[in-house]
Amino acid sequence: MAEHFQEDSVSSVAVRIDAEHPQGVLFDPHQPQLRVTDLGVVRGDGVFETMLVIDGAVRKLTPHLNRLRRSADITEIGIPPEESWRAAIQLGLEEFRTRGGLPEQLSIRLTATRGVDGEPASEDPQFAGTYWALLAPVPATMLASRGKPIAVTLLDRGYSSDAAERSPWLMLSAKTLSYAVNMAAGRWARQHGFDDVIFLSSDGQVLEAPTSTVLMYSEDAEGTPVLTTPTLSTGILPGTSQGAIFAAAERAGWKLAYGPVTPEDLKAAQHVWLLSSVRLASPVNRIDDHQLEVSTELTATLMDFLAQDLAETYPTES
Ligand code: PLP
């Protein structure tokens, strides 16, 4: 089977969590594992987190675990306690060491699904679903594209900026497995000559990118840097990278703000980035036909803010 997999996935390590193995147990990710009736597969009914490991240190581990818990609560999916996820991650990292060494940079994806309909894996609701951690080296293509300028297009996400409040059943801000729309938007962008997308609400507010958070930079009259990101009340995902950058920027004396952000605000910003845990900070040099200035120096500062890893949890805007 292994020859069907790319090199990166062959060198990945996987850990399952279940009632019999609350601390996790290794499994071969290159062999079939899931029941075809698992609701994570047939309905995208599950939640996940993706995080970065550098030299064996997991970046923003607590913010990610807290956000996993938040997504699980919103979707009403029972998940194992935090200690189980921490132990599973350590087991995975240890397996890399046993195999001959930790890659310098790994991504870890934690996945929890609702499991098989009508057949809970355990009577204990914390273990009733399907749970695993997948650890894989960060692909060379991702490492090479880090910090490189990107062109984005603004696309309508199809719901209004108050949809999260009006329609809680949409579970807008949960990090669920249902990413088909986000992936389709990315394909649309690439087919039309862009690298990525920034979604707008139907009433014209800036939301987020399909897999990242929008960050704007400007300076006030005194020359103090001001970072602005769209308000979380629009139902966007509270980004752990944005939260980590805000925590470090605040310590550095920068000003911080949460939108509402309009497309005009975005284009008027001095600089714009897309942020996410593995990609880090990608400067935007074009929004549709509007050119934006890119600062290599400020991108490096944001990378440094991320490396400080100061945030205690995901951002809440309060
Ligand atoms: N927004 C969406 C929709 C995402 O999927 C992601 C990450 O995957 C982000 C924002 C960025 O979140 P983080 O910085 O926590 O990786």
mmCIF file of C-alpha atoms and ligand atoms in Angstrom:
data_model
loop_
_atom_site.group_PDB
_atom_site.id
_atom_site.type_symbol
_atom_site.label_atom_id
_atom_site.label_comp_id
_atom_site.label_asym_id
_atom_site.label_seq_id
_atom_site.Cartn_x
_atom_site.Cartn_y
_atom_site.Cartn_z
ATOM 1 C CA MET A 1 0.000 0.000 0.000
ATOM 2 C CA ALA A 2 2.732 2.421 0.999
ATOM 3 C CA GLU A 3 3.790 3.161 -2.566
ATOM 4 C CA HIS A 4 0.451 4.932 -3.079
ATOM 5 C CA PHE A 5 1.339 7.519 -0.450
ATOM 6 C CA GLN A 6 3.525 10.566 -0.772
ATOM 7 C CA GLU A 7 6.842 10.493 1.045
ATOM 8 C CA ASP A 8 5.633 12.913 3.726
ATOM 9 C CA SER A 9 2.697 10.759 4.711
ATOM 10 C CA VAL A 10 4.791 7.585 4.733
ATOM 11 C CA SER A 11 6.978 9.202 7.368
ATOM 12 C CA SER A 12 4.010 10.258 9.493
ATOM 13 C CA VAL A 13 3.067 8.867 12.892
ATOM 14 C CA ALA A 14 -0.487 8.271 14.078
ATOM 15 C CA VAL A 15 -1.941 7.795 17.570
ATOM 16 C CA ARG A 16 -5.491 6.679 18.308
ATOM 17 C CA ILE A 17 -7.296 7.505 21.544
ATOM 18 C CA ASP A 18 -10.089 5.261 22.825
ATOM 19 C CA ALA A 19 -11.558 4.059 26.122
ATOM 20 C CA GLU A 20 -8.999 1.208 26.324
ATOM 21 C CA HIS A 21 -6.124 3.561 25.466
ATOM 22 C CA PRO A 22 -6.888 6.913 27.100
ATOM 23 C CA GLN A 23 -3.172 7.776 26.805
ATOM 24 C CA GLY A 24 -3.167 6.843 23.115
ATOM 25 C CA VAL A 25 -1.893 3.901 21.100
ATOM 26 C CA LEU A 26 0.175 3.987 17.898
ATOM 27 C CA PHE A 27 -1.366 2.791 14.648
ATOM 28 C CA ASP A 28 -0.235 2.576 11.047
ATOM 29 C CA PRO A 29 -1.741 5.540 9.177
ATOM 30 C CA HIS A 30 -1.020 3.797 5.860
ATOM 31 C CA GLN A 31 -3.537 1.064 6.585
ATOM 32 C CA PRO A 32 -7.333 1.492 6.552
ATOM 33 C CA GLN A 33 -8.602 2.542 9.979
ATOM 34 C CA LEU A 34 -12.036 4.149 9.856
ATOM 35 C CA ARG A 35 -15.414 2.466 9.631
ATOM 36 C CA VAL A 36 -17.099 3.556 6.382
ATOM 37 C CA THR A 37 -20.123 4.535 8.477
ATOM 38 C CA ASP A 38 -18.133 6.921 10.667
ATOM 39 C CA LEU A 39 -20.056 10.206 10.743
ATOM 40 C CA GLY A 40 -16.812 12.100 10.361
ATOM 41 C CA VAL A 41 -16.546 10.610 6.881
ATOM 42 C CA VAL A 42 -20.153 10.438 5.753
ATOM 43 C CA ARG A 43 -21.252 13.810 7.121
ATOM 44 C CA GLY A 44 -18.072 15.710 7.909
ATOM 45 C CA ASP A 45 -19.405 15.564 11.468
ATOM 46 C CA GLY A 46 -16.327 16.131 13.555
ATOM 47 C CA VAL A 47 -13.859 18.736 14.743
ATOM 48 C CA PHE A 48 -10.116 19.191 14.384
ATOM 49 C CA GLU A 49 -7.055 21.262 15.183
ATOM 50 C CA THR A 50 -3.814 21.699 13.288
ATOM 51 C CA MET A 51 -0.705 22.853 15.123
ATOM 52 C CA LEU A 52 2.994 23.301 14.516
ATOM 53 C CA VAL A 53 5.919 21.648 16.288
ATOM 54 C CA ILE A 54 9.392 23.151 16.068
ATOM 55 C CA ASP A 55 12.333 21.188 17.483
ATOM 56 C CA GLY A 56 9.947 19.080 19.552
ATOM 57 C CA ALA A 57 8.085 22.040 21.102
ATOM 58 C CA VAL A 58 4.395 22.247 20.226
ATOM 59 C CA ARG A 59 3.421 25.836 19.483
ATOM 60 C CA LYS A 60 0.282 27.149 21.238
ATOM 61 C CA LEU A 61 -0.651 23.730 22.578
ATOM 62 C CA THR A 62 -3.047 24.985 25.273
ATOM 63 C CA PRO A 63 -4.833 27.465 22.963
ATOM 64 C CA HIS A 64 -5.322 24.646 20.428
ATOM 65 C CA LEU A 65 -6.593 22.175 23.034
ATOM 66 C CA ASN A 66 -8.942 24.803 24.468
ATOM 67 C CA ARG A 67 -10.264 25.559 20.992
ATOM 68 C CA LEU A 68 -10.740 21.835 20.298
ATOM 69 C CA ARG A 69 -12.839 21.656 23.469
ATOM 70 C CA ARG A 70 -14.787 24.734 22.343
ATOM 71 C CA SER A 71 -15.523 23.200 18.907
ATOM 72 C CA ALA A 72 -16.541 19.918 20.568
ATOM 73 C CA ASP A 73 -18.908 21.769 22.914
ATOM 74 C CA ILE A 74 -20.487 23.724 20.035
ATOM 75 C CA THR A 75 -20.993 20.572 17.940
ATOM 76 C CA GLU A 76 -21.974 18.504 21.017
ATOM 77 C CA ILE A 77 -19.375 15.846 20.270
ATOM 78 C CA GLY A 78 -17.899 14.116 23.321
ATOM 79 C CA ILE A 79 -14.100 14.188 23.274
ATOM 80 C CA PRO A 80 -11.401 12.710 25.516
ATOM 81 C CA PRO A 81 -10.023 14.909 28.301
ATOM 82 C CA GLU A 82 -7.140 17.253 27.627
ATOM 83 C CA GLU A 83 -4.642 14.867 29.325
ATOM 84 C CA SER A 84 -5.440 12.210 26.704
ATOM 85 C CA TRP A 85 -4.632 14.537 23.812
ATOM 86 C CA ARG A 86 -1.440 15.718 25.506
ATOM 87 C CA ALA A 87 -0.350 12.120 26.152
ATOM 88 C CA ALA A 88 -1.161 11.087 22.562
ATOM 89 C CA ILE A 89 0.949 13.942 21.202
ATOM 90 C CA GLN A 90 3.873 13.010 23.442
ATOM 91 C CA LEU A 91 3.576 9.366 22.368
ATOM 92 C CA GLY A 92 3.703 10.448 18.724
ATOM 93 C CA LEU A 93 6.749 12.673 19.272
ATOM 94 C CA GLU A 94 8.470 9.854 21.170
ATOM 95 C CA GLU A 95 7.814 7.495 18.262
ATOM 96 C CA PHE A 96 9.651 9.855 15.917
ATOM 97 C CA ARG A 97 12.604 9.907 18.346
ATOM 98 C CA THR A 98 12.582 6.100 18.499
ATOM 99 C CA ARG A 99 12.568 5.922 14.705
ATOM 100 C CA GLY A 100 15.737 7.954 14.542
ATOM 101 C CA GLY A 101 14.904 11.569 15.121
ATOM 102 C CA LEU A 102 12.321 14.269 15.177
ATOM 103 C CA PRO A 103 11.989 16.284 11.983
ATOM 104 C CA GLU A 104 12.767 19.931 12.718
ATOM 105 C CA GLN A 105 9.198 20.928 11.886
ATOM 106 C CA LEU A 106 6.100 18.795 12.214
ATOM 107 C CA SER A 107 2.417 19.464 11.880
ATOM 108 C CA ILE A 108 0.028 17.749 14.246
ATOM 109 C CA ARG A 109 -3.577 17.288 13.332
ATOM 110 C CA LEU A 110 -5.995 16.272 16.082
ATOM 111 C CA THR A 111 -9.299 14.878 14.815
ATOM 112 C CA ALA A 112 -12.438 13.927 16.725
ATOM 113 C CA THR A 113 -15.531 12.599 14.970
ATOM 114 C CA ARG A 114 -18.979 11.794 16.285
ATOM 115 C CA GLY A 115 -18.186 8.148 15.518
ATOM 116 C CA VAL A 116 -20.548 5.571 14.076
ATOM 117 C CA ASP A 117 -24.239 6.479 14.203
ATOM 118 C CA GLY A 118 -26.051 4.443 16.859
ATOM 119 C CA GLU A 119 -22.901 2.510 17.826
ATOM 120 C CA PRO A 120 -20.921 4.595 20.299
ATOM 121 C CA ALA A 121 -17.360 3.326 20.701
ATOM 122 C CA SER A 122 -17.816 3.541 24.488
ATOM 123 C CA GLU A 123 -20.575 4.196 26.986
ATOM 124 C CA ASP A 124 -18.357 6.917 28.359
ATOM 125 C CA PRO A 125 -19.353 9.968 26.273
ATOM 126 C CA GLN A 126 -15.727 11.187 26.409
ATOM 127 C CA PHE A 127 -14.753 8.150 24.309
ATOM 128 C CA ALA A 128 -17.945 7.527 22.291
ATOM 129 C CA GLY A 129 -16.564 8.892 19.014
ATOM 130 C CA THR A 130 -13.401 8.364 16.957
ATOM 131 C CA TYR A 131 -10.217 10.206 17.928
ATOM 132 C CA TRP A 132 -6.705 10.386 16.593
ATOM 133 C CA ALA A 133 -3.588 12.524 16.279
ATOM 134 C CA LEU A 134 -1.573 12.527 13.051
ATOM 135 C CA LEU A 135 1.986 13.859 13.147
ATOM 136 C CA ALA A 136 3.730 14.562 9.834
ATOM 137 C CA PRO A 137 6.795 16.520 8.709
ATOM 138 C CA VAL A 138 5.884 19.961 7.342
ATOM 139 C CA PRO A 139 6.116 19.534 3.547
ATOM 140 C CA ALA A 140 9.109 21.182 1.849
ATOM 141 C CA THR A 141 6.709 23.149 -0.395
ATOM 142 C CA MET A 142 5.101 24.714 2.671
ATOM 143 C CA LEU A 143 8.494 25.558 4.208
ATOM 144 C CA ALA A 144 9.591 27.174 0.935
ATOM 145 C CA SER A 145 6.437 29.297 0.607
ATOM 146 C CA ARG A 146 6.445 30.611 4.189
ATOM 147 C CA GLY A 147 6.449 34.389 4.345
ATOM 148 C CA LYS A 148 6.200 34.725 0.551
ATOM 149 C CA PRO A 149 3.785 37.366 -0.825
ATOM 150 C CA ILE A 150 0.402 36.166 -2.062
ATOM 151 C CA ALA A 151 -2.412 37.580 -4.198
ATOM 152 C CA VAL A 152 -5.951 37.172 -2.861
ATOM 153 C CA THR A 153 -9.452 37.643 -4.225
ATOM 154 C CA LEU A 154 -12.468 38.765 -2.200
ATOM 155 C CA LEU A 155 -15.327 36.234 -2.424
ATOM 156 C CA ASP A 156 -18.829 36.300 -0.940
ATOM 157 C CA ARG A 157 -19.232 33.637 1.754
ATOM 158 C CA GLY A 158 -23.003 33.802 1.326
ATOM 159 C CA TYR A 159 -24.158 34.748 4.827
ATOM 160 C CA SER A 160 -24.545 38.040 6.649
ATOM 161 C CA SER A 161 -22.247 39.339 9.374
ATOM 162 C CA ASP A 162 -24.909 38.658 12.034
ATOM 163 C CA ALA A 163 -25.564 35.051 10.935
ATOM 164 C CA ALA A 164 -23.589 33.608 13.874
ATOM 165 C CA GLU A 165 -25.906 35.357 16.296
ATOM 166 C CA ARG A 166 -29.128 34.810 14.347
ATOM 167 C CA SER A 167 -28.508 31.205 13.312
ATOM 168 C CA PRO A 168 -26.452 29.416 15.969
ATOM 169 C CA TRP A 169 -27.205 26.038 14.358
ATOM 170 C CA LEU A 170 -24.784 26.997 11.585
ATOM 171 C CA MET A 171 -21.997 26.568 14.186
ATOM 172 C CA LEU A 172 -20.033 29.134 12.215
ATOM 173 C CA SER A 173 -17.081 29.566 14.534
ATOM 174 C CA ALA A 174 -16.497 25.867 15.299
ATOM 175 C CA LYS A 175 -13.533 24.224 13.577
ATOM 176 C CA THR A 176 -15.512 21.370 12.038
ATOM 177 C CA LEU A 177 -14.379 18.859 9.414
ATOM 178 C CA SER A 178 -16.770 20.417 6.868
ATOM 179 C CA TYR A 179 -14.161 22.274 4.805
ATOM 180 C CA ALA A 180 -15.377 21.342 1.295
ATOM 181 C CA VAL A 181 -16.661 24.893 0.664
ATOM 182 C CA ASN A 182 -13.396 26.410 1.898
ATOM 183 C CA MET A 183 -11.386 24.109 -0.370
ATOM 184 C CA ALA A 184 -13.663 24.923 -3.345
ATOM 185 C CA ALA A 185 -13.098 28.650 -2.777
ATOM 186 C CA GLY A 186 -9.329 28.036 -2.858
ATOM 187 C CA ARG A 187 -9.638 26.170 -6.166
ATOM 188 C CA TRP A 188 -11.766 28.991 -7.582
ATOM 189 C CA ALA A 189 -9.079 31.487 -6.568
ATOM 190 C CA ARG A 190 -6.263 29.498 -8.176
ATOM 191 C CA GLN A 191 -8.284 28.999 -11.375
ATOM 192 C CA HIS A 192 -8.662 32.781 -11.545
ATOM 193 C CA GLY A 193 -5.008 33.651 -10.983
ATOM 194 C CA PHE A 194 -4.931 34.167 -7.213
ATOM 195 C CA ASP A 195 -3.174 32.300 -4.426
ATOM 196 C CA ASP A 196 -5.929 32.559 -1.824
ATOM 197 C CA VAL A 197 -9.291 34.027 -0.831
ATOM 198 C CA ILE A 198 -10.600 36.475 1.718
ATOM 199 C CA PHE A 199 -14.271 35.824 2.399
ATOM 200 C CA LEU A 200 -16.792 38.648 2.740
ATOM 201 C CA SER A 201 -20.172 38.461 4.427
ATOM 202 C CA SER A 202 -23.170 39.105 2.166
ATOM 203 C CA ASP A 203 -23.446 42.584 3.754
ATOM 204 C CA GLY A 204 -19.845 43.377 2.890
ATOM 205 C CA GLN A 205 -17.752 42.716 6.024
ATOM 206 C CA VAL A 206 -14.347 41.098 5.835
ATOM 207 C CA LEU A 207 -14.448 37.656 7.456
ATOM 208 C CA GLU A 208 -11.467 35.287 7.149
ATOM 209 C CA ALA A 209 -9.629 33.195 4.575
ATOM 210 C CA PRO A 210 -10.564 29.523 3.985
ATOM 211 C CA THR A 211 -7.776 28.335 6.305
ATOM 212 C CA SER A 212 -6.385 31.503 7.868
ATOM 213 C CA THR A 213 -7.117 34.749 9.713
ATOM 214 C CA VAL A 214 -6.855 38.246 8.214
ATOM 215 C CA LEU A 215 -4.510 40.733 9.907
ATOM 216 C CA MET A 216 -4.068 44.415 8.984
ATOM 217 C CA TYR A 217 -1.273 46.802 9.955
ATOM 218 C CA SER A 218 -1.316 50.575 10.063
ATOM 219 C CA GLU A 219 0.246 53.281 12.231
ATOM 220 C CA ASP A 220 -1.518 55.954 14.288
ATOM 221 C CA ALA A 221 -0.649 59.676 14.235
ATOM 222 C CA GLU A 222 2.225 59.062 16.711
ATOM 223 C CA GLY A 223 3.633 56.285 14.563
ATOM 224 C CA THR A 224 2.556 53.515 16.961
ATOM 225 C CA PRO A 225 1.750 50.277 15.109
ATOM 226 C CA VAL A 226 -1.933 49.267 15.137
ATOM 227 C CA LEU A 227 -2.976 45.693 14.360
ATOM 228 C CA THR A 228 -6.587 45.106 13.331
ATOM 229 C CA THR A 229 -8.402 41.828 12.705
ATOM 230 C CA PRO A 230 -12.090 41.217 11.858
ATOM 231 C CA THR A 231 -14.487 41.015 14.784
ATOM 232 C CA LEU A 232 -15.159 37.497 16.079
ATOM 233 C CA SER A 233 -18.887 38.327 16.300
ATOM 234 C CA THR A 234 -19.080 37.568 12.549
ATOM 235 C CA GLY A 235 -18.643 33.879 13.421
ATOM 236 C CA ILE A 236 -15.090 33.526 12.127
ATOM 237 C CA LEU A 237 -12.751 31.067 13.802
ATOM 238 C CA PRO A 238 -10.850 32.621 16.717
ATOM 239 C CA GLY A 239 -7.350 32.226 15.302
ATOM 240 C CA THR A 240 -4.640 31.028 17.667
ATOM 241 C CA SER A 241 -1.958 32.670 15.480
ATOM 242 C CA GLN A 242 -3.782 36.001 15.626
ATOM 243 C CA GLY A 243 -4.135 35.550 19.397
ATOM 244 C CA ALA A 244 -0.411 34.822 19.808
ATOM 245 C CA ILE A 245 0.524 37.830 17.679
ATOM 246 C CA PHE A 246 -1.805 40.101 19.657
ATOM 247 C CA ALA A 247 -0.322 38.891 22.966
ATOM 248 C CA ALA A 248 3.245 39.624 21.860
ATOM 249 C CA ALA A 249 2.318 42.900 20.111
ATOM 250 C CA GLU A 250 0.578 44.135 23.237
ATOM 251 C CA ARG A 251 3.731 43.451 25.245
ATOM 252 C CA ALA A 252 5.682 45.417 22.600
ATOM 253 C CA GLY A 253 3.371 48.418 23.120
ATOM 254 C CA TRP A 254 1.443 48.087 19.859
ATOM 255 C CA LYS A 255 -2.258 48.918 19.640
ATOM 256 C CA LEU A 256 -4.787 46.164 18.931
ATOM 257 C CA ALA A 257 -8.257 46.312 17.454
ATOM 258 C CA TYR A 258 -11.053 44.001 16.330
ATOM 259 C CA GLY A 259 -13.063 45.089 13.208
ATOM 260 C CA PRO A 260 -15.809 45.396 11.694
ATOM 261 C CA VAL A 261 -13.531 45.583 8.684
ATOM 262 C CA THR A 262 -14.768 46.563 5.217
ATOM 263 C CA PRO A 263 -13.019 45.790 1.909
ATOM 264 C CA GLU A 264 -12.165 49.512 1.746
ATOM 265 C CA ASP A 265 -10.454 49.301 5.174
ATOM 266 C CA LEU A 266 -8.517 46.284 3.977
ATOM 267 C CA LYS A 267 -7.290 48.055 0.860
ATOM 268 C CA ALA A 268 -6.449 51.189 2.857
ATOM 269 C CA ALA A 269 -4.266 49.226 5.317
ATOM 270 C CA GLN A 270 -0.503 49.664 5.066
ATOM 271 C CA HIS A 271 -0.016 45.909 5.109
ATOM 272 C CA VAL A 272 -2.191 42.785 5.240
ATOM 273 C CA TRP A 273 -1.294 39.189 6.128
ATOM 274 C CA LEU A 274 -3.040 35.838 6.271
ATOM 275 C CA LEU A 275 -2.158 33.946 9.439
ATOM 276 C CA SER A 276 -2.329 30.294 10.382
ATOM 277 C CA SER A 277 -0.485 27.860 12.570
ATOM 278 C CA VAL A 278 1.610 26.007 9.978
ATOM 279 C CA ARG A 279 1.810 28.649 7.277
ATOM 280 C CA LEU A 280 2.558 31.384 9.875
ATOM 281 C CA ALA A 281 2.287 34.868 8.267
ATOM 282 C CA SER A 282 1.822 35.338 4.505
ATOM 283 C CA PRO A 283 1.992 38.970 3.359
ATOM 284 C CA VAL A 284 -0.683 39.971 0.839
ATOM 285 C CA ASN A 285 0.645 41.964 -2.141
ATOM 286 C CA ARG A 286 -2.599 42.151 -4.139
ATOM 287 C CA ILE A 287 -6.313 42.155 -3.326
ATOM 288 C CA ASP A 288 -8.103 41.640 -6.665
ATOM 289 C CA ASP A 289 -6.679 44.502 -8.760
ATOM 290 C CA HIS A 290 -5.442 46.564 -5.789
ATOM 291 C CA GLN A 291 -1.689 46.376 -5.077
ATOM 292 C CA LEU A 292 -0.454 46.340 -1.484
ATOM 293 C CA GLU A 293 2.982 47.044 -0.121
ATOM 294 C CA VAL A 294 4.810 44.152 1.497
ATOM 295 C CA SER A 295 7.241 44.563 4.399
ATOM 296 C CA THR A 296 9.764 41.770 4.826
ATOM 297 C CA GLU A 297 10.810 43.338 8.122
ATOM 298 C CA LEU A 298 7.289 43.392 9.589
ATOM 299 C CA THR A 299 6.639 39.852 8.372
ATOM 300 C CA ALA A 300 9.776 38.800 10.267
ATOM 301 C CA THR A 301 8.507 40.675 13.360
ATOM 302 C CA LEU A 302 5.193 38.758 13.183
ATOM 303 C CA MET A 303 7.111 35.474 12.885
ATOM 304 C CA ASP A 304 9.056 36.494 15.975
ATOM 305 C CA PHE A 305 5.812 37.335 17.822
ATOM 306 C CA LEU A 306 4.530 33.858 16.943
ATOM 307 C CA ALA A 307 7.743 32.258 18.223
ATOM 308 C CA GLN A 308 7.237 33.981 21.592
ATOM 309 C CA ASP A 309 4.088 31.848 22.005
ATOM 310 C CA LEU A 310 2.628 34.049 24.753
ATOM 311 C CA ALA A 311 -1.149 33.564 24.455
ATOM 312 C CA GLU A 312 -2.707 31.453 27.174
ATOM 313 C CA THR A 313 -5.743 30.484 25.116
ATOM 314 C CA TYR A 314 -7.494 31.319 21.837
ATOM 315 C CA PRO A 315 -8.637 34.945 21.450
ATOM 316 C CA THR A 316 -12.052 36.004 22.780
ATOM 317 C CA GLU A 317 -11.999 39.697 21.868
ATOM 318 C CA SER A 318 -13.069 40.852 25.354
HETATM 319 N N1 PLP B 1 -9.655 30.557 9.993
HETATM 320 C C1 PLP B 1 -9.930 29.327 9.487
HETATM 321 C C2 PLP B 1 -11.223 29.104 8.781
HETATM 322 C C3 PLP B 1 -9.010 28.288 9.644
HETATM 323 O O1 PLP B 1 -9.292 27.070 9.157
HETATM 324 C C4 PLP B 1 -7.785 28.529 10.305
HETATM 325 C C5 PLP B 1 -6.798 27.472 10.503
HETATM 326 O O2 PLP B 1 -6.896 26.406 9.992
HETATM 327 C C6 PLP B 1 -7.527 29.812 10.789
HETATM 328 C C7 PLP B 1 -8.491 30.796 10.626
HETATM 329 C C8 PLP B 1 -6.237 30.121 11.494
HETATM 330 O O3 PLP B 1 -6.239 29.547 12.765
HETATM 331 P P1 PLP B 1 -4.897 29.247 13.551
HETATM 332 O O4 PLP B 1 -4.118 30.500 13.557
HETATM 333 O O5 PLP B 1 -5.376 28.885 14.906
HETATM 334 O O6 PLP B 1 -4.210 28.143 12.843
#
